[in-house]
Short mmCIF file of N, CA, C and O in Angstrom, two decimals:
data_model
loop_
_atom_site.label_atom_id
_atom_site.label_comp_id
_atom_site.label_asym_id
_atom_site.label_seq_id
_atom_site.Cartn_x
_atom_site.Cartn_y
_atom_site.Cartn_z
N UNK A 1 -1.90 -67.07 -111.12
CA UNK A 1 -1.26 -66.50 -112.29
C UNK A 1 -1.89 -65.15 -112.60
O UNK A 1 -3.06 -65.24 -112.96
N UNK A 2 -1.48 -64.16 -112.55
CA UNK A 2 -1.00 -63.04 -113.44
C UNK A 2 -1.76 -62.64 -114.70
O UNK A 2 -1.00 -62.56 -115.66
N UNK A 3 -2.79 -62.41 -114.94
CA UNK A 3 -2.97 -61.56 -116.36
C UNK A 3 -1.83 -60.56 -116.56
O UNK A 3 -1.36 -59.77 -115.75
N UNK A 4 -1.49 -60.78 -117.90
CA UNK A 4 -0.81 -60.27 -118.56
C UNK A 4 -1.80 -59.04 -119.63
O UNK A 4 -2.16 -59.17 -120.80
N UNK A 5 -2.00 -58.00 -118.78
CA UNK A 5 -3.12 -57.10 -119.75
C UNK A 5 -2.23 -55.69 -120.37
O UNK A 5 -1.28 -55.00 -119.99
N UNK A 6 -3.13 -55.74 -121.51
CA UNK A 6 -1.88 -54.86 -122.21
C UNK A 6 -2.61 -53.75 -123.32
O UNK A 6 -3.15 -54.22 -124.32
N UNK A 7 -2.62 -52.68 -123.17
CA UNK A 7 -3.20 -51.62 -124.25
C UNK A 7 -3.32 -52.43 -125.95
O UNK A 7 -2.35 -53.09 -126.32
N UNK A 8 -4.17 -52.34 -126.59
CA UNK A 8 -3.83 -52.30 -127.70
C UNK A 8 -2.31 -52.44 -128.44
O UNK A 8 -1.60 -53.37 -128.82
N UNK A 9 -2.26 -51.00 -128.43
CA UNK A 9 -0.64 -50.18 -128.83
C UNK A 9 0.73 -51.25 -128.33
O UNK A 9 1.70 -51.62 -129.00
N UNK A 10 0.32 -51.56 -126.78
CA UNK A 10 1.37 -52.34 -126.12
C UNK A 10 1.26 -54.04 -126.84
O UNK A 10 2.29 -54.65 -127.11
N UNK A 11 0.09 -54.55 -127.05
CA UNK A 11 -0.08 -55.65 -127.78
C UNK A 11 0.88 -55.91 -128.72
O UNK A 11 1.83 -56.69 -128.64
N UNK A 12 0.48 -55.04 -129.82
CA UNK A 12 0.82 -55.10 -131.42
C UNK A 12 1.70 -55.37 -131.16
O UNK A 12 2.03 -56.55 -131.32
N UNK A 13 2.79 -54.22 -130.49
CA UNK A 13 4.01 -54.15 -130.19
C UNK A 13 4.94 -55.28 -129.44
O UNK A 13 6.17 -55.21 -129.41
N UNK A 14 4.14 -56.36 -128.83
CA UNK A 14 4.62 -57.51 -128.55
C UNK A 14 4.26 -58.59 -129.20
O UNK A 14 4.77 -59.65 -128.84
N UNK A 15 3.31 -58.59 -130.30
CA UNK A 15 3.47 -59.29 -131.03
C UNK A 15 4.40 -58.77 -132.52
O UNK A 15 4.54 -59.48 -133.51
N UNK A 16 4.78 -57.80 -132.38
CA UNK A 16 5.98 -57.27 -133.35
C UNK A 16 7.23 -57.75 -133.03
O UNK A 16 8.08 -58.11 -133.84
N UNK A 17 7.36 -57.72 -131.47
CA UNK A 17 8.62 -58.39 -130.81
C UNK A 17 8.89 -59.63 -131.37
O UNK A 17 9.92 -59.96 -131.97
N UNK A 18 7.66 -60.48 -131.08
CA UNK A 18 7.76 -62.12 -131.76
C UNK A 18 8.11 -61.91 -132.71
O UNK A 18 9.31 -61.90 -132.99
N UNK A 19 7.11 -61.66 -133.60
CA UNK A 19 7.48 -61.43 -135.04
C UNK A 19 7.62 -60.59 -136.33
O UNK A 19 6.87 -60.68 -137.30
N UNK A 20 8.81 -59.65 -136.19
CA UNK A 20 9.38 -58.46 -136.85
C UNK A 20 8.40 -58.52 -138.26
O UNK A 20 8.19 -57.43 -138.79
N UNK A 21 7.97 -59.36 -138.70
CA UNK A 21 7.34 -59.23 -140.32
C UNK A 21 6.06 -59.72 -140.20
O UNK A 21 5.58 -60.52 -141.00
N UNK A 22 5.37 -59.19 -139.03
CA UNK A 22 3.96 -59.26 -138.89
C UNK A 22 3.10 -58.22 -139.89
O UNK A 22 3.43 -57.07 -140.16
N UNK A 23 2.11 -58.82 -140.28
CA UNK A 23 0.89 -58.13 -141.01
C UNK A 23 0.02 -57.51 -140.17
O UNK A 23 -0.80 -56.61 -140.36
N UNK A 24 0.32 -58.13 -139.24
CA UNK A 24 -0.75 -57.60 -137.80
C UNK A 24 -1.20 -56.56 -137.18
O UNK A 24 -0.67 -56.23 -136.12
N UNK A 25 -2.26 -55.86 -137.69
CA UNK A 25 -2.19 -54.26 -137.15
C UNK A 25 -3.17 -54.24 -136.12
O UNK A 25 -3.96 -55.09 -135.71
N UNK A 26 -2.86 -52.78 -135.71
CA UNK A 26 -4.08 -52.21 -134.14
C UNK A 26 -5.66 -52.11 -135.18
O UNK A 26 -6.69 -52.33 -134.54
N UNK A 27 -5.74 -51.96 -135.91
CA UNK A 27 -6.70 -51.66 -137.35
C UNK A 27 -7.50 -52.74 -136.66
O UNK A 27 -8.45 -52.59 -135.89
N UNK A 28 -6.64 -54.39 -137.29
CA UNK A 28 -7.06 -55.73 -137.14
C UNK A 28 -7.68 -56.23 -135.78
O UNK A 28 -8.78 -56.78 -135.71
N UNK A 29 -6.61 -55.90 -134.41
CA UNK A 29 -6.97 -56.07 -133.38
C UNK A 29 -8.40 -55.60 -133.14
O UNK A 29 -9.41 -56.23 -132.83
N UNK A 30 -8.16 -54.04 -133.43
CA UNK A 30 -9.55 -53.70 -132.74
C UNK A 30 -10.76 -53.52 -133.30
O UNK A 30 -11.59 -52.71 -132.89
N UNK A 31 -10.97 -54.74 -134.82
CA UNK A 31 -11.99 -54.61 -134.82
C UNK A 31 -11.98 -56.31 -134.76
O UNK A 31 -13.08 -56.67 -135.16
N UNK A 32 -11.36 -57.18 -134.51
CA UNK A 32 -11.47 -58.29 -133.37
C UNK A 32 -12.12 -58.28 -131.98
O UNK A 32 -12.88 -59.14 -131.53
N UNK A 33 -11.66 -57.09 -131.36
CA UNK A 33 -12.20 -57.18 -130.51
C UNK A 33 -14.07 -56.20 -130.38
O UNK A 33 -15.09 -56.46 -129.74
N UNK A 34 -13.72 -55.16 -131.27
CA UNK A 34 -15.19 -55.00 -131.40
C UNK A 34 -15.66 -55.99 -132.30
O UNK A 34 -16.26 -55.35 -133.17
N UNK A 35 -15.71 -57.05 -132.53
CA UNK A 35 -16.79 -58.12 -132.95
C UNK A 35 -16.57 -59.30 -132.41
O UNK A 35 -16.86 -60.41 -132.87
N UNK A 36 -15.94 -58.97 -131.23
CA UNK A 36 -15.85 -60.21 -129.93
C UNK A 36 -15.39 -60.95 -130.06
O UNK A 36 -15.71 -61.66 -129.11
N UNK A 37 -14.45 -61.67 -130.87
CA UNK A 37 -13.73 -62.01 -131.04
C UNK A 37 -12.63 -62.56 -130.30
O UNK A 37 -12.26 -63.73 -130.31
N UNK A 38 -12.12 -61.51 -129.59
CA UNK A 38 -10.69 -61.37 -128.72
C UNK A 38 -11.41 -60.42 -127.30
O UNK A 38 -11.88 -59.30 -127.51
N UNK A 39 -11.41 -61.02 -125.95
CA UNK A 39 -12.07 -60.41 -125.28
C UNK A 39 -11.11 -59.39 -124.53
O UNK A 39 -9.89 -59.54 -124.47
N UNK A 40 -11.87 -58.24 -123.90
CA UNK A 40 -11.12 -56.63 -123.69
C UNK A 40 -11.90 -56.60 -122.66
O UNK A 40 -12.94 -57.20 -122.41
N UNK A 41 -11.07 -55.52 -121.86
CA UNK A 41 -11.45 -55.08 -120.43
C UNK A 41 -11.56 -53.71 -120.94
O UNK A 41 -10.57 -53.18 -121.45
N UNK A 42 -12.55 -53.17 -120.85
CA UNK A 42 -12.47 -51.41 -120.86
C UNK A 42 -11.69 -50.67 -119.61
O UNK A 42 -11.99 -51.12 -118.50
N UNK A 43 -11.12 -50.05 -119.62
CA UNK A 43 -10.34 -49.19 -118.21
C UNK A 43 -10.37 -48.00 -119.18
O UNK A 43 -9.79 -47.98 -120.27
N UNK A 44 -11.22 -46.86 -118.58
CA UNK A 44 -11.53 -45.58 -119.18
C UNK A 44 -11.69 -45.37 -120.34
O UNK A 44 -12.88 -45.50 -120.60
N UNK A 45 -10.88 -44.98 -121.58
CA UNK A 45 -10.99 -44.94 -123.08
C UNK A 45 -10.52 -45.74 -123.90
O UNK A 45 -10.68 -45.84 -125.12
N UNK A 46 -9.50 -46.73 -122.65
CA UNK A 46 -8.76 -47.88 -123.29
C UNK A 46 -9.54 -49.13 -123.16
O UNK A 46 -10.47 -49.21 -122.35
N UNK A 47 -9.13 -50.28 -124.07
CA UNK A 47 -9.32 -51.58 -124.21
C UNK A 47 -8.18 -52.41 -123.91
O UNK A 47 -7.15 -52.34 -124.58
N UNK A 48 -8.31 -53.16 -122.98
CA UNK A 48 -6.96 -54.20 -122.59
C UNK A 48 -6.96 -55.03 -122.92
O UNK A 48 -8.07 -55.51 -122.68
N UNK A 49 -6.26 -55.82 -123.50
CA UNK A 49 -6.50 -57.45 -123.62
C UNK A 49 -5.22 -58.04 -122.58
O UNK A 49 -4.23 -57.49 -122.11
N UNK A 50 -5.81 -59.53 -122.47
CA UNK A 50 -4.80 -60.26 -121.77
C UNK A 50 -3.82 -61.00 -122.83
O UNK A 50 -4.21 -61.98 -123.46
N UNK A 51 -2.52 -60.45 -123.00
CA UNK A 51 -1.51 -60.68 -123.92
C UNK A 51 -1.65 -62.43 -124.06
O UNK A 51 -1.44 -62.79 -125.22
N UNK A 52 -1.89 -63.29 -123.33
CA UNK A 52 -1.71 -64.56 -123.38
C UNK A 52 -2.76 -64.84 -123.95
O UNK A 52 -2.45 -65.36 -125.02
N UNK A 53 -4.11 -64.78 -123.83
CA UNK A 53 -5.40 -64.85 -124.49
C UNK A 53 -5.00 -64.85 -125.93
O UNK A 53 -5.05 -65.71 -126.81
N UNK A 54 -4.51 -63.45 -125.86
CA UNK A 54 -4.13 -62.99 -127.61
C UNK A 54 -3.60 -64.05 -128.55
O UNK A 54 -4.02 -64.57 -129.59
N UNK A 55 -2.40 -64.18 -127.72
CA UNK A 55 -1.50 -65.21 -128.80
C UNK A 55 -1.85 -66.46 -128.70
O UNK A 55 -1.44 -67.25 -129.55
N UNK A 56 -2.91 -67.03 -127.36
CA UNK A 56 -3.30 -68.01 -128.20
C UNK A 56 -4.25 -67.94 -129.35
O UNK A 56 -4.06 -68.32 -130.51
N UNK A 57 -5.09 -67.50 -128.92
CA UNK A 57 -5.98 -67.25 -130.52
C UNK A 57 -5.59 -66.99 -131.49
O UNK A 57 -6.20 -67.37 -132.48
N UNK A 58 -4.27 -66.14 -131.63
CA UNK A 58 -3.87 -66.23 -132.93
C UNK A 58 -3.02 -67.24 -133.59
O UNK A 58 -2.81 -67.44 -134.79
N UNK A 59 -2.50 -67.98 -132.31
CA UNK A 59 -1.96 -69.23 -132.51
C UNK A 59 -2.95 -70.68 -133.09
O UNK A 59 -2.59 -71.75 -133.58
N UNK A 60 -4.22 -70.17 -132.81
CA UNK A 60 -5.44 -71.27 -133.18
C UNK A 60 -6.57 -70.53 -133.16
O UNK A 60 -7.11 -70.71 -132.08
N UNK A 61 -7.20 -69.76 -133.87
CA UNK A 61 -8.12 -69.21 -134.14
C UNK A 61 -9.46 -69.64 -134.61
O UNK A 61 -10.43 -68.90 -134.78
N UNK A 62 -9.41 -70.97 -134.80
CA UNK A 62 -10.77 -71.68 -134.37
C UNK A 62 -10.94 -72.74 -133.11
O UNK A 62 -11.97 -73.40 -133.06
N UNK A 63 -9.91 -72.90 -132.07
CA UNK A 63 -9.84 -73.31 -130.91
C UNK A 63 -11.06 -72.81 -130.29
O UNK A 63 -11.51 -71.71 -130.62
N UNK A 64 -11.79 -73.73 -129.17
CA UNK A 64 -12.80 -73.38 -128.37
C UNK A 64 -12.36 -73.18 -127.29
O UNK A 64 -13.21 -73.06 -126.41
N UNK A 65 -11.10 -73.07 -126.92
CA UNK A 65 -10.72 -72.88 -125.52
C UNK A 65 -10.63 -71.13 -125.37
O UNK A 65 -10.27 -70.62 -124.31
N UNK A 66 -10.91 -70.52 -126.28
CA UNK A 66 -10.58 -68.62 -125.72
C UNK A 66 -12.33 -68.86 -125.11
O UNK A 66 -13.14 -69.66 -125.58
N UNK A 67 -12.50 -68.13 -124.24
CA UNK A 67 -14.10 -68.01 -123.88
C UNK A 67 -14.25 -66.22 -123.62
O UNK A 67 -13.57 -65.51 -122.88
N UNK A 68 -15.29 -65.88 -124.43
CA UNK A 68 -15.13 -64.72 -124.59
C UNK A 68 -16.01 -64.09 -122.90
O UNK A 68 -17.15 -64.47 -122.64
N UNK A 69 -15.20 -63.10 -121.90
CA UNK A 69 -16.04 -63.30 -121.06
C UNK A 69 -16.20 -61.95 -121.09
O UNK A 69 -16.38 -61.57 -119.93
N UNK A 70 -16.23 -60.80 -122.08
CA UNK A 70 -16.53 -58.98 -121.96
C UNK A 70 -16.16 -58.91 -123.40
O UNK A 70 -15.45 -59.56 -124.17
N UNK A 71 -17.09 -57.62 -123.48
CA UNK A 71 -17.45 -57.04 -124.94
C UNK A 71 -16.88 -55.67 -124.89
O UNK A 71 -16.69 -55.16 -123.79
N UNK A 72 -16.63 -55.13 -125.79
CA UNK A 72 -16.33 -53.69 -125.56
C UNK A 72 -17.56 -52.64 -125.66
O UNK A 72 -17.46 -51.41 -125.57
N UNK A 73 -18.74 -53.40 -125.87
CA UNK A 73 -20.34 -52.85 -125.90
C UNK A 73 -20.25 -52.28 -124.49
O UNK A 73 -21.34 -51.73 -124.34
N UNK A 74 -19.62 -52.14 -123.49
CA UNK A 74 -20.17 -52.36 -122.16
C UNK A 74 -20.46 -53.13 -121.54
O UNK A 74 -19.89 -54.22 -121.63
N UNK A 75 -22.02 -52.81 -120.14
CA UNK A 75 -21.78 -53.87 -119.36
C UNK A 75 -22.88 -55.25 -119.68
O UNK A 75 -24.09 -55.19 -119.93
N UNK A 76 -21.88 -56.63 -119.54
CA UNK A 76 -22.82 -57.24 -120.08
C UNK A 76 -23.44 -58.25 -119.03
O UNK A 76 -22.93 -58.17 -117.91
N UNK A 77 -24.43 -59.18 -119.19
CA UNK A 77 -25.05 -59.96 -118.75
C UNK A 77 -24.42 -61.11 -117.97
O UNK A 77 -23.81 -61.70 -118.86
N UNK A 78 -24.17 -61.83 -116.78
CA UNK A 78 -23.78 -62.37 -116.01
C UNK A 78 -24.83 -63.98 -116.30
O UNK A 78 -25.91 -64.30 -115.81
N UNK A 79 -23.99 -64.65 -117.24
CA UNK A 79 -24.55 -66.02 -117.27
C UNK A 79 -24.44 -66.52 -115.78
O UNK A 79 -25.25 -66.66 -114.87
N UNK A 80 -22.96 -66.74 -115.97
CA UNK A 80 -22.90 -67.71 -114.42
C UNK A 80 -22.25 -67.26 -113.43
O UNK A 80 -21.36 -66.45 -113.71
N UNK A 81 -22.41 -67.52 -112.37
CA UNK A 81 -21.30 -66.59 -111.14
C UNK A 81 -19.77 -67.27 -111.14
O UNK A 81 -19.47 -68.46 -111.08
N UNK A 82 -18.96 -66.12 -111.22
CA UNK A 82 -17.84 -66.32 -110.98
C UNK A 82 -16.92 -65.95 -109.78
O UNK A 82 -15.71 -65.97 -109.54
N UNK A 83 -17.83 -65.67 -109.26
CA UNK A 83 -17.02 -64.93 -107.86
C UNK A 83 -17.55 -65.83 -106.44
O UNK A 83 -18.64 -65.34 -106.14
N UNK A 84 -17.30 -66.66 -105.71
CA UNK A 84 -17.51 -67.51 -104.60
C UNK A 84 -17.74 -66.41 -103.29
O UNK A 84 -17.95 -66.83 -102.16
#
């Protein structure tokens, strides 16, 4: 499967699609994701998220299933290996 990764800007904007009378701003997102919250891929000046990540968490926002695995701090610390 496919990450579904998506600018900020492109986010909002699909969660605007869902739902036309969202409160939901780029404001909100991104300081979710700067306080780790919602995890982001840096690619140059941008922050990506994986659109599916997103809506679940906002679909359950105290769920333990999002696992935050990147910060927008940079590069971070490698608990466990993920690469075989």
């Amino acid at each position: 499967m496919t990450a579904r990764m998506r600018t900020i800007t492109e986010a909002i904007k699909a969660i605007r699609e869902a739902d036309p009378q969202t409160a939901f701003t780029e404001t909100a997102l991104r300081n979710m994701i700067r306080r780790g919250e919602i995890p982001s891929v840096k690619a140059g000046c941008k922050n990506l998220v994986n659109l599916d990540v997103l809506f679940e968490y906002l679909n359950n926002p105290t769920s333990q299933s999002v696992k935050i695995v990147s910060t927008s701090t940079g590069i971070r610390p490698i608990k466990e290996k993920i690469f075989h």
